[in-house]
Amino acid sequence: MKTLSGGCACGEVRYECTEKPLLQFICHCRDCQHSGGSAFMAFVFVPRDRLTYLSGNLHHYDVSAESGRLLRRQFCGSCGSPVSAHWPAAPLVELLTSASLDDQRLFTPTHELWMSRAEPWHPVHPDTLKLPHGPDEQLVRATLRAHFAARQQP
Ligand SMILES: [Zn+2]
Ligand SMILES: [Zn+2]
């Protein structure tokens, strides 16, 4: 059953997902500022095996995160909208940009990353857990591990 859908600005790239987001982040890192064109990017994490790209031509480029892991950032080849990203070395989850969601009300951020790089002119969200640097590995991995372990239950 489809739980969310989305795509790029011109409509060529379209996706559907049958699972609700596992985690929701705002990231203020320099790469996200460049990729998003402003002060931050906002992402929801979904399991990649529950996500289907229906149409369009996703282009990508890879950036090396401070953790040393490569993040693959994907955008529409026609309009350039940032649509999604994933870690090729850890491909269980796909990050979907909040702007690409058809129903943007789905986005309810829980965490903000890289507050040490946040632009001072942007007001701070009152309800997020704020981290000075990248994702707390325990937080991300523990959440994802719990999700995938729960699937094994009969
Ligand atoms: Zn497009
Ligand atoms: Zn970032």
PDB file of C-alpha atoms and ligand atoms in Angstrom:
ATOM      1  CA  MET A   1       0.000   0.000   0.000  1.00  0.00           C
ATOM      2  CA  LYS A   2       1.385   3.374  -1.001  1.00  0.00           C
ATOM      3  CA  THR A   3       2.151   5.598   2.004  1.00  0.00           C
ATOM      4  CA  LEU A   4       3.926   8.459   0.314  1.00  0.00           C
ATOM      5  CA  SER A   5       4.788   9.738  -3.133  1.00  0.00           C
ATOM      6  CA  GLY A   6       6.727  12.572  -4.648  1.00  0.00           C
ATOM      7  CA  GLY A   7       8.990  13.828  -7.380  1.00  0.00           C
ATOM      8  CA  CYS A   8      10.902  16.729  -8.863  1.00  0.00           C
ATOM      9  CA  ALA A   9       9.768  20.220  -9.863  1.00  0.00           C
ATOM     10  CA  CYS A  10       9.192  19.455 -13.572  1.00  0.00           C
ATOM     11  CA  GLY A  11       7.345  16.210 -12.852  1.00  0.00           C
ATOM     12  CA  GLU A  12       9.616  13.848 -14.805  1.00  0.00           C
ATOM     13  CA  VAL A  13      11.030  12.116 -11.739  1.00  0.00           C
ATOM     14  CA  ARG A  14       8.327  10.368  -9.720  1.00  0.00           C
ATOM     15  CA  TYR A  15       8.567   7.917  -6.833  1.00  0.00           C
ATOM     16  CA  GLU A  16       6.304   5.946  -4.528  1.00  0.00           C
ATOM     17  CA  CYS A  17       7.029   4.356  -1.189  1.00  0.00           C
ATOM     18  CA  THR A  18       5.040   1.773   0.744  1.00  0.00           C
ATOM     19  CA  GLU A  19       6.510   2.578   4.151  1.00  0.00           C
ATOM     20  CA  LYS A  20       6.305   5.669   6.301  1.00  0.00           C
ATOM     21  CA  PRO A  21       9.524   7.580   7.067  1.00  0.00           C
ATOM     22  CA  LEU A  22      11.854   6.016   9.622  1.00  0.00           C
ATOM     23  CA  LEU A  23      13.680   9.222  10.581  1.00  0.00           C
ATOM     24  CA  GLN A  24      13.324  12.894   9.689  1.00  0.00           C
ATOM     25  CA  PHE A  25      16.241  15.296   9.715  1.00  0.00           C
ATOM     26  CA  ILE A  26      17.229  18.861   8.982  1.00  0.00           C
ATOM     27  CA  CYS A  27      20.929  19.087   8.062  1.00  0.00           C
ATOM     28  CA  HIS A  28      22.947  22.312   8.130  1.00  0.00           C
ATOM     29  CA  CYS A  29      26.213  20.867   6.781  1.00  0.00           C
ATOM     30  CA  ARG A  30      28.106  22.659   4.023  1.00  0.00           C
ATOM     31  CA  ASP A  31      27.285  19.947   1.463  1.00  0.00           C
ATOM     32  CA  CYS A  32      23.576  20.267   2.195  1.00  0.00           C
ATOM     33  CA  GLN A  33      23.797  24.045   1.899  1.00  0.00           C
ATOM     34  CA  HIS A  34      25.395  23.687  -1.537  1.00  0.00           C
ATOM     35  CA  SER A  35      23.056  20.945  -2.682  1.00  0.00           C
ATOM     36  CA  GLY A  36      19.923  22.716  -1.470  1.00  0.00           C
ATOM     37  CA  GLY A  37      20.988  26.189  -2.562  1.00  0.00           C
ATOM     38  CA  SER A  38      20.291  27.795   0.812  1.00  0.00           C
ATOM     39  CA  ALA A  39      20.860  27.281   4.550  1.00  0.00           C
ATOM     40  CA  PHE A  40      20.012  23.597   4.983  1.00  0.00           C
ATOM     41  CA  MET A  41      18.338  20.519   3.547  1.00  0.00           C
ATOM     42  CA  ALA A  42      15.487  18.497   5.027  1.00  0.00           C
ATOM     43  CA  PHE A  43      15.224  14.744   4.499  1.00  0.00           C
ATOM     44  CA  VAL A  44      13.073  11.781   5.417  1.00  0.00           C
ATOM     45  CA  PHE A  45      14.678   8.319   5.552  1.00  0.00           C
ATOM     46  CA  VAL A  46      12.753   5.444   3.973  1.00  0.00           C
ATOM     47  CA  PRO A  47      13.763   1.801   3.374  1.00  0.00           C
ATOM     48  CA  ARG A  48      15.121   1.549  -0.171  1.00  0.00           C
ATOM     49  CA  ASP A  49      13.437  -1.796  -0.802  1.00  0.00           C
ATOM     50  CA  ARG A  50      10.037  -0.157  -0.235  1.00  0.00           C
ATOM     51  CA  LEU A  51      10.773   2.735  -2.586  1.00  0.00           C
ATOM     52  CA  THR A  52      10.155   2.656  -6.353  1.00  0.00           C
ATOM     53  CA  TYR A  53      11.228   5.252  -8.877  1.00  0.00           C
ATOM     54  CA  LEU A  54       8.465   5.308 -11.449  1.00  0.00           C
ATOM     55  CA  SER A  55       9.820   7.696 -14.063  1.00  0.00           C
ATOM     56  CA  GLY A  56      12.417  10.307 -14.909  1.00  0.00           C
ATOM     57  CA  ASN A  57      16.158  10.440 -15.229  1.00  0.00           C
ATOM     58  CA  LEU A  58      18.006  10.779 -11.923  1.00  0.00           C
ATOM     59  CA  HIS A  59      21.499  12.190 -12.195  1.00  0.00           C
ATOM     60  CA  HIS A  60      23.885  12.112  -9.257  1.00  0.00           C
ATOM     61  CA  TYR A  61      27.167  13.255  -7.773  1.00  0.00           C
ATOM     62  CA  ASP A  62      29.046  11.838  -4.800  1.00  0.00           C
ATOM     63  CA  VAL A  63      30.339  13.836  -1.852  1.00  0.00           C
ATOM     64  CA  SER A  64      32.696  12.601   0.836  1.00  0.00           C
ATOM     65  CA  ALA A  65      31.159  13.136   4.269  1.00  0.00           C
ATOM     66  CA  GLU A  66      33.308  13.934   7.303  1.00  0.00           C
ATOM     67  CA  SER A  67      32.706  10.357   8.412  1.00  0.00           C
ATOM     68  CA  GLY A  68      34.629   9.316   5.303  1.00  0.00           C
ATOM     69  CA  ARG A  69      31.563   7.720   3.775  1.00  0.00           C
ATOM     70  CA  LEU A  70      30.394   8.751   0.317  1.00  0.00           C
ATOM     71  CA  LEU A  71      26.922  10.208   0.038  1.00  0.00           C
ATOM     72  CA  ARG A  72      25.329  10.011  -3.401  1.00  0.00           C
ATOM     73  CA  ARG A  73      23.109  13.038  -4.055  1.00  0.00           C
ATOM     74  CA  GLN A  74      20.499  12.567  -6.753  1.00  0.00           C
ATOM     75  CA  PHE A  75      18.678  15.211  -8.779  1.00  0.00           C
ATOM     76  CA  CYS A  76      16.420  15.424 -11.812  1.00  0.00           C
ATOM     77  CA  GLY A  77      18.423  15.576 -15.027  1.00  0.00           C
ATOM     78  CA  SER A  78      15.881  17.914 -16.591  1.00  0.00           C
ATOM     79  CA  CYS A  79      15.013  20.477 -13.901  1.00  0.00           C
ATOM     80  CA  GLY A  80      17.865  19.952 -11.441  1.00  0.00           C
ATOM     81  CA  SER A  81      15.674  19.576  -8.344  1.00  0.00           C
ATOM     82  CA  PRO A  82      17.412  17.667  -5.548  1.00  0.00           C
ATOM     83  CA  VAL A  83      15.246  14.588  -5.009  1.00  0.00           C
ATOM     84  CA  SER A  84      17.113  12.078  -2.880  1.00  0.00           C
ATOM     85  CA  ALA A  85      20.383  10.655  -1.611  1.00  0.00           C
ATOM     86  CA  HIS A  86      21.844   7.458  -0.220  1.00  0.00           C
ATOM     87  CA  TRP A  87      25.101   5.960   1.029  1.00  0.00           C
ATOM     88  CA  PRO A  88      26.291   3.476  -1.650  1.00  0.00           C
ATOM     89  CA  ALA A  89      28.235   1.565   1.008  1.00  0.00           C
ATOM     90  CA  ALA A  90      25.162   1.287   3.267  1.00  0.00           C
ATOM     91  CA  PRO A  91      22.265   1.110   0.856  1.00  0.00           C
ATOM     92  CA  LEU A  92      19.423   0.124   3.190  1.00  0.00           C
ATOM     93  CA  VAL A  93      17.868   3.574   3.277  1.00  0.00           C
ATOM     94  CA  GLU A  94      17.128   6.375   0.848  1.00  0.00           C
ATOM     95  CA  LEU A  95      16.926  10.010   1.940  1.00  0.00           C
ATOM     96  CA  LEU A  96      14.078  11.861   0.228  1.00  0.00           C
ATOM     97  CA  THR A  97      14.077  15.666   0.218  1.00  0.00           C
ATOM     98  CA  SER A  98      11.140  17.194   2.071  1.00  0.00           C
ATOM     99  CA  ALA A  99      10.427  19.445  -0.924  1.00  0.00           C
ATOM    100  CA  SER A 100       9.990  16.416  -3.190  1.00  0.00           C
ATOM    101  CA  LEU A 101       7.155  14.968  -1.065  1.00  0.00           C
ATOM    102  CA  ASP A 102       3.700  15.401  -2.592  1.00  0.00           C
ATOM    103  CA  ASP A 103       2.315  15.852   0.909  1.00  0.00           C
ATOM    104  CA  GLN A 104       4.795  18.127   2.653  1.00  0.00           C
ATOM    105  CA  ARG A 105       2.801  17.859   5.892  1.00  0.00           C
ATOM    106  CA  LEU A 106       4.468  14.466   6.285  1.00  0.00           C
ATOM    107  CA  PHE A 107       7.664  16.232   7.228  1.00  0.00           C
ATOM    108  CA  THR A 108       7.913  16.567  11.002  1.00  0.00           C
ATOM    109  CA  PRO A 109      11.613  16.927  11.799  1.00  0.00           C
ATOM    110  CA  THR A 110      12.955  15.191  14.861  1.00  0.00           C
ATOM    111  CA  HIS A 111      16.658  16.054  14.617  1.00  0.00           C
ATOM    112  CA  GLU A 112      18.908  18.825  13.335  1.00  0.00           C
ATOM    113  CA  LEU A 113      22.446  17.976  12.316  1.00  0.00           C
ATOM    114  CA  TRP A 114      25.549  20.114  11.938  1.00  0.00           C
ATOM    115  CA  MET A 115      24.270  22.968  14.113  1.00  0.00           C
ATOM    116  CA  SER A 116      27.910  24.104  14.245  1.00  0.00           C
ATOM    117  CA  ARG A 117      27.529  25.100  10.582  1.00  0.00           C
ATOM    118  CA  ALA A 118      24.026  26.581  10.813  1.00  0.00           C
ATOM    119  CA  GLU A 119      23.541  30.004   9.253  1.00  0.00           C
ATOM    120  CA  PRO A 120      22.951  32.605  11.989  1.00  0.00           C
ATOM    121  CA  TRP A 121      20.228  34.371  10.006  1.00  0.00           C
ATOM    122  CA  HIS A 122      17.914  31.367  10.064  1.00  0.00           C
ATOM    123  CA  PRO A 123      15.670  30.912  13.123  1.00  0.00           C
ATOM    124  CA  VAL A 124      16.069  27.671  15.037  1.00  0.00           C
ATOM    125  CA  HIS A 125      13.288  25.072  15.086  1.00  0.00           C
ATOM    126  CA  PRO A 126      11.914  24.797  18.660  1.00  0.00           C
ATOM    127  CA  ASP A 127      11.175  21.062  18.775  1.00  0.00           C
ATOM    128  CA  THR A 128      14.162  19.237  17.316  1.00  0.00           C
ATOM    129  CA  LEU A 129      17.040  17.483  19.041  1.00  0.00           C
ATOM    130  CA  LYS A 130      20.097  19.447  17.950  1.00  0.00           C
ATOM    131  CA  LEU A 131      23.463  17.858  17.251  1.00  0.00           C
ATOM    132  CA  PRO A 132      26.644  19.893  16.685  1.00  0.00           C
ATOM    133  CA  HIS A 133      27.978  17.561  13.992  1.00  0.00           C
ATOM    134  CA  GLY A 134      26.793  14.686  11.810  1.00  0.00           C
ATOM    135  CA  PRO A 135      24.268  12.015  12.623  1.00  0.00           C
ATOM    136  CA  ASP A 136      24.759  10.207  15.877  1.00  0.00           C
ATOM    137  CA  GLU A 137      25.667   6.801  14.520  1.00  0.00           C
ATOM    138  CA  GLN A 138      23.978   5.060  17.431  1.00  0.00           C
ATOM    139  CA  LEU A 139      20.786   6.980  16.931  1.00  0.00           C
ATOM    140  CA  VAL A 140      20.600   6.305  13.216  1.00  0.00           C
ATOM    141  CA  ARG A 141      21.847   2.739  13.270  1.00  0.00           C
ATOM    142  CA  ALA A 142      19.813   1.758  16.346  1.00  0.00           C
ATOM    143  CA  THR A 143      16.620   3.107  14.784  1.00  0.00           C
ATOM    144  CA  LEU A 144      17.258   1.410  11.469  1.00  0.00           C
ATOM    145  CA  ARG A 145      18.355  -1.849  13.086  1.00  0.00           C
ATOM    146  CA  ALA A 146      15.177  -1.898  15.181  1.00  0.00           C
ATOM    147  CA  HIS A 147      13.090  -1.299  12.082  1.00  0.00           C
ATOM    148  CA  PHE A 148      14.649  -4.056  10.014  1.00  0.00           C
ATOM    149  CA  ALA A 149      14.675  -6.474  12.968  1.00  0.00           C
ATOM    150  CA  ALA A 150      10.939  -5.905  13.516  1.00  0.00           C
ATOM    151  CA  ARG A 151      10.306  -6.984   9.931  1.00  0.00           C
ATOM    152  CA  GLN A 152      11.706 -10.423  10.732  1.00  0.00           C
ATOM    153  CA  GLN A 153       8.911 -11.019  13.258  1.00  0.00           C
ATOM    154  CA  PRO A 154       6.177 -13.331  11.990  1.00  0.00           C
TER     155      PRO A 154
HETATM  156 ZN    ZN B   1      12.511  17.458 -12.983  1.00  0.00          ZN
HETATM  157 ZN    ZN B   2      24.108  17.602   5.395  1.00  0.00          ZN
END
